[in-house]
Coordinates of C-alpha atoms and ligand atoms in Angstrom, one line a residue:
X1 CA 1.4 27.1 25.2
X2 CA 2.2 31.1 24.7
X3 CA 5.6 32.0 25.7
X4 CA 5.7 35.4 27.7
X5 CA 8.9 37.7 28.5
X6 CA 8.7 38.5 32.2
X7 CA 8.6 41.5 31.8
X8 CA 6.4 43.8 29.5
X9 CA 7.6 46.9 28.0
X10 CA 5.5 50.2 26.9
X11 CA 6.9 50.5 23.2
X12 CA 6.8 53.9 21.1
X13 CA 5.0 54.0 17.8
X14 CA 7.7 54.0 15.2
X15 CA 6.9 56.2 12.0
X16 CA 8.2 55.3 8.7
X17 CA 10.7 57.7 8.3
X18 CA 12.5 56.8 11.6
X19 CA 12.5 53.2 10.5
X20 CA 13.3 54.1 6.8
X21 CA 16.4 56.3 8.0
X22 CA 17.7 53.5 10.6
X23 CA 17.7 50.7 7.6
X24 CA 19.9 53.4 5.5
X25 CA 22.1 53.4 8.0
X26 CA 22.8 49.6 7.8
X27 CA 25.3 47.9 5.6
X28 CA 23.7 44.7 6.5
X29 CA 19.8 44.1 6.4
X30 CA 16.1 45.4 8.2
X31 CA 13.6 43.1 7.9
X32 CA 10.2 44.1 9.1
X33 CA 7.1 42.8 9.7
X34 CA 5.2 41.9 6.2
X35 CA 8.7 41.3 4.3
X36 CA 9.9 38.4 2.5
X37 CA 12.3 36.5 4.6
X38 CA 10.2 37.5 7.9
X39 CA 9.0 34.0 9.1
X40 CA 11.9 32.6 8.6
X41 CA 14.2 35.7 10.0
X42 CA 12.2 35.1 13.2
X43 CA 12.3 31.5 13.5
X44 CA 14.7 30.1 16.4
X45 CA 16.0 26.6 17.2
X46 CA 13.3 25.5 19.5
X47 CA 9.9 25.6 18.1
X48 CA 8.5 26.2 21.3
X49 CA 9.2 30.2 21.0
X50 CA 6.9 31.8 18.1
X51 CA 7.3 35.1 18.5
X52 CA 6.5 38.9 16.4
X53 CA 9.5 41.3 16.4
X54 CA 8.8 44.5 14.9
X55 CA 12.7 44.6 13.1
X56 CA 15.1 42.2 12.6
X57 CA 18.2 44.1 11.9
X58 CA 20.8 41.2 10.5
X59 CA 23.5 43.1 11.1
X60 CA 27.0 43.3 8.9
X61 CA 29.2 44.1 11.2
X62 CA 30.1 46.8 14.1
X63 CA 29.3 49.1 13.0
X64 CA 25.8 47.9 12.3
X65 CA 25.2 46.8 16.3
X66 CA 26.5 49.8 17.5
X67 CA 23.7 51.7 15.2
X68 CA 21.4 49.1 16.1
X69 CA 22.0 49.5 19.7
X70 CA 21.8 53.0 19.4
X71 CA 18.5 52.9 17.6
X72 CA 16.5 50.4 19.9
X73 CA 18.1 52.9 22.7
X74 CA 16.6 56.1 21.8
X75 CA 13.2 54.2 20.6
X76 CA 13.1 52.4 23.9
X77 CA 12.6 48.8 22.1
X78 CA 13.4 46.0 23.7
X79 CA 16.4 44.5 22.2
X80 CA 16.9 40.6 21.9
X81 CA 20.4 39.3 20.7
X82 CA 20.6 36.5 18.3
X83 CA 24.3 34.4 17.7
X84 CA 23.4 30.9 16.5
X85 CA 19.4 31.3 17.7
X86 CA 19.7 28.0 20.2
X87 CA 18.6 29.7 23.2
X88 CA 16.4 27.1 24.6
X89 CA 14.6 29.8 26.9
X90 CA 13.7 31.7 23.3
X91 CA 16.4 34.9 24.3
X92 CA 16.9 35.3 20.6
X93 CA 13.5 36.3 19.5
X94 CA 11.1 39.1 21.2
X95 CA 7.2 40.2 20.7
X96 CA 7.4 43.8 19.2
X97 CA 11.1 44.7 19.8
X98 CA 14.4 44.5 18.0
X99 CA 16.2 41.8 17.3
X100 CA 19.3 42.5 16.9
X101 CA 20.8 39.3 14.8
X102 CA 24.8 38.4 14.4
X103 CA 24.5 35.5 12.0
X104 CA 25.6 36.9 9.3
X105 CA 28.7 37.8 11.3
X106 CA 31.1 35.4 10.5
X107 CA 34.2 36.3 10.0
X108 CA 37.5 34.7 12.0
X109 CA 41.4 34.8 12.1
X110 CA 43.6 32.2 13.7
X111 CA 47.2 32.7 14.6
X112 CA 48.7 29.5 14.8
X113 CA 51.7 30.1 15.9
X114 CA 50.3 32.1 19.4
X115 CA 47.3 29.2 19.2
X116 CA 44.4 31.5 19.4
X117 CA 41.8 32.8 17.1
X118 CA 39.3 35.7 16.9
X119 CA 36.0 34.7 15.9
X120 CA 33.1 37.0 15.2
X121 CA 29.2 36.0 16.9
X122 CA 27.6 34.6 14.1
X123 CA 29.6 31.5 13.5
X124 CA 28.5 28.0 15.6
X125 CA 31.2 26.1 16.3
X126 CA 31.2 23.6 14.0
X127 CA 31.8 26.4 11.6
X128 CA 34.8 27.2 13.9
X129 CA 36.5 23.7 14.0
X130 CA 36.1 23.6 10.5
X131 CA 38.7 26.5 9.8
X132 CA 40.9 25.4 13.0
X133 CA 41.1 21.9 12.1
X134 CA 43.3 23.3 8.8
X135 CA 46.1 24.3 11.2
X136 CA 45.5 21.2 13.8
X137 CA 43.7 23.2 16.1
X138 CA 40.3 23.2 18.2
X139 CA 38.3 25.3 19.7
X140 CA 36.6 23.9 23.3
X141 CA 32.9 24.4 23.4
X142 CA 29.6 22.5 22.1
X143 CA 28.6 18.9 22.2
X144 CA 26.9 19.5 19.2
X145 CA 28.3 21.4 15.7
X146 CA 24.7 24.1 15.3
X147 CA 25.4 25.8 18.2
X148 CA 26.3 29.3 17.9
X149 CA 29.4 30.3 19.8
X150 CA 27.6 33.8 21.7
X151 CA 25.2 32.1 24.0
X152 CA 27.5 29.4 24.5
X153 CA 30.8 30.7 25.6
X154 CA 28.9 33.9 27.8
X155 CA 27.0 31.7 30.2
X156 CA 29.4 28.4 30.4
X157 CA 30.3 26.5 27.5
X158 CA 30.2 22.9 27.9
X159 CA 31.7 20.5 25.0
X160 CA 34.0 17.9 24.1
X161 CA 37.5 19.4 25.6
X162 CA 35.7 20.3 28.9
X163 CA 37.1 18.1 30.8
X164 CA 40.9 18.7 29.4
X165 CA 40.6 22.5 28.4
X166 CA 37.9 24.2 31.0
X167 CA 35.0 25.8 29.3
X168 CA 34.3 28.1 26.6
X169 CA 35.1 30.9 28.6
X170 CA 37.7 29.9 30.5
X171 CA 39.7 29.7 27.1
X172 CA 37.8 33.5 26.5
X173 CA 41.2 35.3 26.5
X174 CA 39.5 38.5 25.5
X175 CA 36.0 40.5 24.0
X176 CA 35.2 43.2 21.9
X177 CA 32.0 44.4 22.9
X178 CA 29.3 47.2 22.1
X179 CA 27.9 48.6 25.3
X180 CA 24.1 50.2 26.2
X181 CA 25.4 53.6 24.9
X182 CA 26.8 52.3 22.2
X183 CA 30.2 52.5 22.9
X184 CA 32.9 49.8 21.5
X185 CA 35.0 48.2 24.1
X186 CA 37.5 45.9 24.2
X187 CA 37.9 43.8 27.9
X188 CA 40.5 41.8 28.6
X189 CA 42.8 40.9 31.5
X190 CA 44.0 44.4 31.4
X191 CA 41.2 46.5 30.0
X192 CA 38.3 46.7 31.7
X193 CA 38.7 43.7 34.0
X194 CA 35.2 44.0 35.7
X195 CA 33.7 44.0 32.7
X196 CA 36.1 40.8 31.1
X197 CA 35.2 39.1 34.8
X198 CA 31.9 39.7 33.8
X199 CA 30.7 38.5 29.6
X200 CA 32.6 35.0 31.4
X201 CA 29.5 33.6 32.7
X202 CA 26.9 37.0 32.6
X203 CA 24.8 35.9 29.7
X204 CA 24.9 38.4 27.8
X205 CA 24.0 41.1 30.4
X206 CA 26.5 43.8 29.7
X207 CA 26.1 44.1 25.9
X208 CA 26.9 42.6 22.2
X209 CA 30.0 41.0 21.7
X210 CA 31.4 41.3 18.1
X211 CA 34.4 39.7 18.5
X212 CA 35.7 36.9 20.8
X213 CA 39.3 36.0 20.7
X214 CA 39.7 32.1 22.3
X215 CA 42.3 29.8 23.2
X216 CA 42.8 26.7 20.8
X217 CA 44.7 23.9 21.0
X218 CA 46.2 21.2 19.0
X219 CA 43.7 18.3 18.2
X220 CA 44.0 16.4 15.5
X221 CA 42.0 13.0 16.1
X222 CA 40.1 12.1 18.7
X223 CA 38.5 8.8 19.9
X224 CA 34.8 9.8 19.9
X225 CA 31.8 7.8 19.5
X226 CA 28.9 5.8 21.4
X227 CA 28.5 2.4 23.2
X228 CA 25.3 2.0 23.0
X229 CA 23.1 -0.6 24.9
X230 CA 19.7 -2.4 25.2
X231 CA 17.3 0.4 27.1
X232 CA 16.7 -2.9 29.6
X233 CA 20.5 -2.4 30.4
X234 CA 20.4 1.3 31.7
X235 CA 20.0 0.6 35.3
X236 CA 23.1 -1.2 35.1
X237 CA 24.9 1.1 32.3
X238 CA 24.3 3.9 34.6
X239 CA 25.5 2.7 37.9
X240 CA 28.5 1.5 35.9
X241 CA 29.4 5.3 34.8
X242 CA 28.3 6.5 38.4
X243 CA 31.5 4.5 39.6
X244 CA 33.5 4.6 36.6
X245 CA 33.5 8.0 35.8
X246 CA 35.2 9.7 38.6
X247 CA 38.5 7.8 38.2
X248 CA 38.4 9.0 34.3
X249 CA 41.7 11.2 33.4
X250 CA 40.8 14.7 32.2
X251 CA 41.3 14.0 28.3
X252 CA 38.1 12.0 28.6
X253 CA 35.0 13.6 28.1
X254 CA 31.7 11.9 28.6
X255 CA 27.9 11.4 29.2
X256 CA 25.4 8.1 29.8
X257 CA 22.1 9.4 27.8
X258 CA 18.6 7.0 27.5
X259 CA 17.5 8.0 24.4
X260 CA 15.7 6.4 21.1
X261 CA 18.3 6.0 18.3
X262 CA 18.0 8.7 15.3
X263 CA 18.3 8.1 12.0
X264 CA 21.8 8.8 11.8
X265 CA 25.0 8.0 8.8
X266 CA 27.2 5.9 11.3
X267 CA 23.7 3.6 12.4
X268 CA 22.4 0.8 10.6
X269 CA 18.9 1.9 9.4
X270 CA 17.1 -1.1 11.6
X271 CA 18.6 0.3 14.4
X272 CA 16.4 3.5 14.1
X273 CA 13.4 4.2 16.7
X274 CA 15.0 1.7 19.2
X275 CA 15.2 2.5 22.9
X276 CA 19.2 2.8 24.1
X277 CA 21.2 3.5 27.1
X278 CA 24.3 4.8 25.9
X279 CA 27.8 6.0 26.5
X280 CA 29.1 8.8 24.6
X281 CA 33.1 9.5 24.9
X282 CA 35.3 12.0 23.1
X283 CA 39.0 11.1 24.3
X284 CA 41.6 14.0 23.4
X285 CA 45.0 12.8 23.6
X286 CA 47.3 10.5 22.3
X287 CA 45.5 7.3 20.8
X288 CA 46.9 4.2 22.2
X289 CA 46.7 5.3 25.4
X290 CA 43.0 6.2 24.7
X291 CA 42.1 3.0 23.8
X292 CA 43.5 1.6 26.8
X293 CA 41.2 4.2 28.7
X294 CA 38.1 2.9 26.6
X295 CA 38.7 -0.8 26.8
X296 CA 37.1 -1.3 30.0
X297 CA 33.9 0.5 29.2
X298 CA 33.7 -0.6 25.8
X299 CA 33.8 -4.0 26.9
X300 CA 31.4 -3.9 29.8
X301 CA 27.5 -5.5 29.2
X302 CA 26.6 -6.7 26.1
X303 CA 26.5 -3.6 23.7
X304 CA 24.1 -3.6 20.5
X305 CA 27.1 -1.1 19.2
X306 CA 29.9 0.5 19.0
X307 CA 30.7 3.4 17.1
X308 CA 33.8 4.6 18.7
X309 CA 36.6 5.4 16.0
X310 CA 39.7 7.8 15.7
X311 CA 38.0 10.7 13.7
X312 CA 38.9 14.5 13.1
X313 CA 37.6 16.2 16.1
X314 CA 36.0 18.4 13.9
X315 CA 33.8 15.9 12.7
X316 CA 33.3 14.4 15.9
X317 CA 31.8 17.3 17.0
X318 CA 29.1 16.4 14.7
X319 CA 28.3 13.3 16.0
X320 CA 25.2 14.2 18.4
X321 CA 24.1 16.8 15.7
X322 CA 21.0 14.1 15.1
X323 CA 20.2 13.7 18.5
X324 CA 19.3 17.5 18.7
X325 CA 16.9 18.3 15.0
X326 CA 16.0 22.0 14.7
X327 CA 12.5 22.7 14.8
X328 CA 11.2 20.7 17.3
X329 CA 9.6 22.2 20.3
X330 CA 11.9 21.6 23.4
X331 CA 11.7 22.1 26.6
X332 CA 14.9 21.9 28.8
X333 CA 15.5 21.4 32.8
X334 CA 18.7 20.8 34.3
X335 CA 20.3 20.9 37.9
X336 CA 24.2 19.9 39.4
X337 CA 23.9 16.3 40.7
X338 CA 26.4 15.2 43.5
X339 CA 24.1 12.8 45.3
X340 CA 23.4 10.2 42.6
X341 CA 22.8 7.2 44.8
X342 CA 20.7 4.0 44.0
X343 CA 17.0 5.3 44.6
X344 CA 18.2 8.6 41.9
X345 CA 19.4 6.1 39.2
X346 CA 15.9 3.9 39.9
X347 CA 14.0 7.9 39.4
X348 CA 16.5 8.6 36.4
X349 CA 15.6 4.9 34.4
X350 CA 12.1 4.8 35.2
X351 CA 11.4 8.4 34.2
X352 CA 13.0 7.9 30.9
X353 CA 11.2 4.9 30.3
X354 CA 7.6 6.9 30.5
X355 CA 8.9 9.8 28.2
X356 CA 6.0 10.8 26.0
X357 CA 8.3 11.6 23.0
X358 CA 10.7 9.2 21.7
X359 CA 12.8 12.5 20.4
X360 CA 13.6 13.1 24.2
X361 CA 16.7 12.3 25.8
X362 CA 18.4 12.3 29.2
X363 CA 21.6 12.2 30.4
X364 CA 24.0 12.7 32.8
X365 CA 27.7 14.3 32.3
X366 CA 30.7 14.4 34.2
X367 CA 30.8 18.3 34.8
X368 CA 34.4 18.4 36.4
X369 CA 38.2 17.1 36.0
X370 CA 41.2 18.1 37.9
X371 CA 41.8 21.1 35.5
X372 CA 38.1 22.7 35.8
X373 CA 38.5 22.0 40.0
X374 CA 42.1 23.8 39.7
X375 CA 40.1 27.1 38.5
X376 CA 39.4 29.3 41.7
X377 CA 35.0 29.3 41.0
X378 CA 35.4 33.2 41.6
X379 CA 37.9 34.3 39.3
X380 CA 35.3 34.3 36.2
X381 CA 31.6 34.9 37.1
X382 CA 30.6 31.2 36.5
X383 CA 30.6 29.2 39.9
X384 CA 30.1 26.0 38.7
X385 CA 33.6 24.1 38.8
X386 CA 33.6 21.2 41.5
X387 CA 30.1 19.7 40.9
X388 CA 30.4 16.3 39.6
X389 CA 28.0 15.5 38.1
X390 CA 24.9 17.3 35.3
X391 CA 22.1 16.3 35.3
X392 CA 19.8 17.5 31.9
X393 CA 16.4 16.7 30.8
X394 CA 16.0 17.5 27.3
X395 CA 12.5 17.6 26.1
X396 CA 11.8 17.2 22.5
X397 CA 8.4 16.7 20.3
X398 CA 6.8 17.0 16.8
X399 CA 3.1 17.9 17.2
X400 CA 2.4 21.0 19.7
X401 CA -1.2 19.3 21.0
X402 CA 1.9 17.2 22.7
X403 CA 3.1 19.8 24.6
X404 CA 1.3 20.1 27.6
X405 CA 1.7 16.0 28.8
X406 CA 5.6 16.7 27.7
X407 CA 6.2 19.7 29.9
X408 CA 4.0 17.7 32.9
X409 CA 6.4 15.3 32.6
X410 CA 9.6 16.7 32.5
X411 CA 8.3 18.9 35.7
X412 CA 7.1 15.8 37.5
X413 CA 10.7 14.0 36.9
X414 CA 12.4 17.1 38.2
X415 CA 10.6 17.1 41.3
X416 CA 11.2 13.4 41.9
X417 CA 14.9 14.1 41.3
X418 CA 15.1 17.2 43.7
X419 CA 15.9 15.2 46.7
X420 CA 19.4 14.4 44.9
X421 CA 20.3 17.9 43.1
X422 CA 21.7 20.4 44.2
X423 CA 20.6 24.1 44.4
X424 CA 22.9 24.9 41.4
X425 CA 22.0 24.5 37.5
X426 CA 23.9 25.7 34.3
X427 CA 21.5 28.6 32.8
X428 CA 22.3 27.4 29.1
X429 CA 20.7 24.1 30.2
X430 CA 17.7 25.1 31.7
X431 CA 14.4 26.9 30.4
X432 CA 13.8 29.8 32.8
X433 CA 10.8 31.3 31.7
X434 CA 8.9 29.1 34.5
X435 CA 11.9 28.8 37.1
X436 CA 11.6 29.3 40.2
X437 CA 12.3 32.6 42.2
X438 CA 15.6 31.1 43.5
X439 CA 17.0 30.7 39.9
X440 CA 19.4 33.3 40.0
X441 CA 20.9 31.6 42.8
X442 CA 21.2 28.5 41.2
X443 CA 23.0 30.0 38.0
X444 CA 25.7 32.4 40.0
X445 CA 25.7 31.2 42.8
X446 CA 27.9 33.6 45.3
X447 CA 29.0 35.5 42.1
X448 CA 25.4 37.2 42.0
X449 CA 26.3 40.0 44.2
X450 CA 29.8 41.1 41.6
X451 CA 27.3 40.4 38.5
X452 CA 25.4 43.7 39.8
X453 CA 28.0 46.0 40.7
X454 CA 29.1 45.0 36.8
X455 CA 25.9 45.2 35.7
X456 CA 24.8 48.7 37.3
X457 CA 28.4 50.3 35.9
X458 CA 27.9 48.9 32.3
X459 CA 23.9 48.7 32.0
X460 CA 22.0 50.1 34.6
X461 CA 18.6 50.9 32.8
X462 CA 19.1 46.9 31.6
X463 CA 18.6 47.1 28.1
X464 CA 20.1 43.8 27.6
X465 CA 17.7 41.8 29.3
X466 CA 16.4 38.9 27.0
X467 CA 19.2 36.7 29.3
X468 CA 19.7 35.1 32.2
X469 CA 18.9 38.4 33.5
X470 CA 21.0 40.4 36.6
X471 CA 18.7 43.1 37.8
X472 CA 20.9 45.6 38.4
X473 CA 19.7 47.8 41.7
X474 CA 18.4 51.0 40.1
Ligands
LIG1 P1 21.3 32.5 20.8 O1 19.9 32.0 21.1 O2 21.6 33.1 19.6 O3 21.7 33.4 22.0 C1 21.2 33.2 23.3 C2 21.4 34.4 24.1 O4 22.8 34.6 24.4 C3 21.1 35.7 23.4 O5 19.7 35.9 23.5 C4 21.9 36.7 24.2 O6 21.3 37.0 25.4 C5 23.2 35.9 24.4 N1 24.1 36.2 23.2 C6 24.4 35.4 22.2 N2 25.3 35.9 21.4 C7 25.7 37.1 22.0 C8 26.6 38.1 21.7 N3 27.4 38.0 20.7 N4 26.7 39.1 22.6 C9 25.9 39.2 23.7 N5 25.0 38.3 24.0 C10 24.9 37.3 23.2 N6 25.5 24.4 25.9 C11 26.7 24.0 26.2 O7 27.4 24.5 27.1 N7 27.3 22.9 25.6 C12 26.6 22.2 24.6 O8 27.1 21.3 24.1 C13 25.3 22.7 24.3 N8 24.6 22.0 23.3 C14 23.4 22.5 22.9 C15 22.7 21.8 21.9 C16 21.5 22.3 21.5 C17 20.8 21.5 20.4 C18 20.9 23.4 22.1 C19 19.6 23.9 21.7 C20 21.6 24.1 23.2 C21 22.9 23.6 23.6 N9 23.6 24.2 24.6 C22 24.8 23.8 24.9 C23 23.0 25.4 25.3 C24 23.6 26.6 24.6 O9 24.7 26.9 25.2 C25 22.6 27.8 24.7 O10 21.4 27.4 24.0 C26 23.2 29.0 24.1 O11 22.4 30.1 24.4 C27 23.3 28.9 22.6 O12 24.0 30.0 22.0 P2 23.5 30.7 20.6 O13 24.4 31.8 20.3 O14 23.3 29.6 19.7 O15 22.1 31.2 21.1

């Protein structure tokens, strides 16, 4: 299956000289078409997404976007951003355009003393928690350690601290960023609030951020890990965690996934290929009153394991990393859940259970605590705070001749969810390139209407459009 944008775009021929003079103009790198280094500059996460940009500009810093913004401006290119490339919808790569690449970009500076640190758009966050850990600190945001902390943090930001911390952005304290024109902002609670309402939760609608400063806190261990069970066990794993999980304090974080075990360090190799139903906790607080939290659902069933330990959260961060193997072609869908009654866990199991692939899982998170409920839904442009539950099909396979039965079949177990979602879904979860016309809705919910007056003041021709995108009313 071909990938399309939605929307095509009438490009200018580029002569040499243009291009010649914009890649002098770089400190960092332009890699065209025919160069060493092209496949692999224009290979994203999800294998899915094959696509031809004209340039790749892998930029060095600032100064570098601005020119780059500048240049695919006056050229009228189409521009796509890339951070850590893990845009499941394929936003990091274009046909023909620019792409307009961060990763090199990874410079940061913590102040441990205020507890924050400034982080530029090419690191992922395990990169992040790497440095942090040093002073005690963490950064919320990213189940897994690959994931690049752009795409992450501007549309939601889901990871291990959610529960305790809020989101990615809602620890966002402020945002250098380079606009349409090419102009360098900062935003922040003071300058250019609209705007700083805005990059928390608009994609990246309203330009490139080169610099994110965050919140961090202390975290030194954590007790993270997975209880994992017999796949004939999932009916009654997941009803357990349906009633369980809403009396779970906010230091727990947590999902029930049906997967098949990867080969993974903290497994015992036999264990690989087998079918699970599992629970996966990350508890941030102190530890003996952690294990009292745990001790109830560690103990429940008959688990084959138990791989829970007090760990650096650092490295627990990297404990799903083999769940989620670059390269494979994926295909995402994912909606709010509040109605999860008996007949949606039946759908839920027996869907897993006739996955094609055995590199797809599917879970279900708690999406809320008492601290992300305590955060008014419209004083950042995500809406999503009081849903409880997540609901996320994650699609993965080897051999693309398997693509068409997957995609079938992670389309027919959405539709035989529907009855129980609702008509709200985080856009970092979902592929929209075939989503519906009501999408929009579902990602902003009553925030849409704000997202356009920000997006008409900041870019109204939409030049950043490879995102969740907000048409702004021309
Ligand atoms: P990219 O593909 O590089 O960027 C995606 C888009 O974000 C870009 O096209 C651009 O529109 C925008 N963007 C990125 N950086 C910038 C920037 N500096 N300025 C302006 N716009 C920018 N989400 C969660 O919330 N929690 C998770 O734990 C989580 N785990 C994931 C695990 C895997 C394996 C994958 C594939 C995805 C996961 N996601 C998760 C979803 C993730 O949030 C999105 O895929 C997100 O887009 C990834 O960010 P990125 O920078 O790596 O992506």
């Amino acid at each position: 299956m071909t990938i399309h944008e939605r929307s095509s775009d009438t490009l200018r021929p580029l002569d040499n000289s243009t291009v010649e003079a914009f890649a002098q103009s770089l400190r960092g790198e332009l890699i065209r078409r025919g160069d060493a280094g092209y496949d692999a500059a224009r290979t994203v996460f999800n294998r899915m997404i094959d696509k031809r940009p004209a340039l790749i500009a892998r930029c060095a810093g600032v100064a570098d976007v601005i020119a780059a913004v500048n240049f695919a401006r006056r050229n009228n290119l189409l521009i796509a951003v890339r951070g850590g490339g893990h845009s499941v919808s394929g936003y990091s790569v274009c046909d023909d355009g620019l792409v307009i690449d961060l990763s090199r970009m990874k410079g940061l500076y913590v102040d441990p003393i205020e507890r924050t640190v400034r982080a530029e758009p090419g690191l992922t966050w395990g990169e992040l928690n790497h440095e942090l850990q040093v002073f005690g600190l963490g950064a919320t945001g990213g189940y897994v350690s690959i994931t690049g902390i752009g795409g992450l943090t501007l549309s939601g930001g889901y990871g291990w601290l959610v529960r305790k911390h809020g989101l990615a952005l809602d620890n966002l304290r402020s945002v250098d960023l380079v606009t349409a024109e090419g102009e360098l902002l900062t935003a922040d609670a003071t300058r250019n609030p609209e705007l700083y309402w805005g990059v928390r939760g608009g994609g990246g609608n309203f330009g490139i951020v080169t610099s994110f400063e965050f919140n961090v806190y202390p975290v030194g261990q954590v007790l993270a890990g997975l209880v994992i069970h017999p796949r004939t066990a999932a009916t009654d794993l997941v009803r357990y965690y349906r009633e369980q999980s809403p009396s779970f304090p906010d230091e727990l974080t947590s999902a029930v996934l049906l997967f098949h075990l990867p080969a993974a360090p903290f497994l015992p190799p036999e264990m690989h290929g087998l079918p699970v139903a599992a629970i996966a906790v990350c508890y941030a607080g102190d530890l003996a009153a952690g294990e009292a939290v745990l001790r109830p659902i560690r103990a429940f069933g008959q688990p084959l394991a138990d791989t829970i330990e007090a760990l650096p959260y650092r490295v627990a961060q990297t404990g799903a990393d083999a769940l989620w193997p670059p390269g494979l072609h994926y295909y995402w869908k994912s909606s709010y859940l509040s109605d999860f009654d008996d007949a949606a866990v039946a759908t839920f199991v027996e869907f897993a259970e006739r996955a094609p692939s055995d590199k797809t899982v599917v879970l279900i998170e708690q999406s809320t605590s008492d601290a992300l409920r305590g955060i008014d839904p419209h004083s950042t442009a995500f809406p999503h705070r009081a849903w409880p539950l997540n609901f996320l099909i994650s699609t993965g396979w080897e051999d693309a001749a398997d693509t068409g039965r997957n995609i079938d079949w992670t389309r027919a177990f959405m539709s035989a969810m529907k009855p129980h979602l609702e008509d709200a879904s985080y856009s970092n979860y979902t592929f929209l390139g075939d989503a519906n016309e009501n999408w929009r809705h579902d990602a902003y919910g009553e925030n849409q209407r704000r997202l356009i007056n920000v997006k008409n003041r900041y870019d109204p021709a939409n030049l950043f459009r490879l995102n969740p995108n907000i048409e702004p009313r021309l």
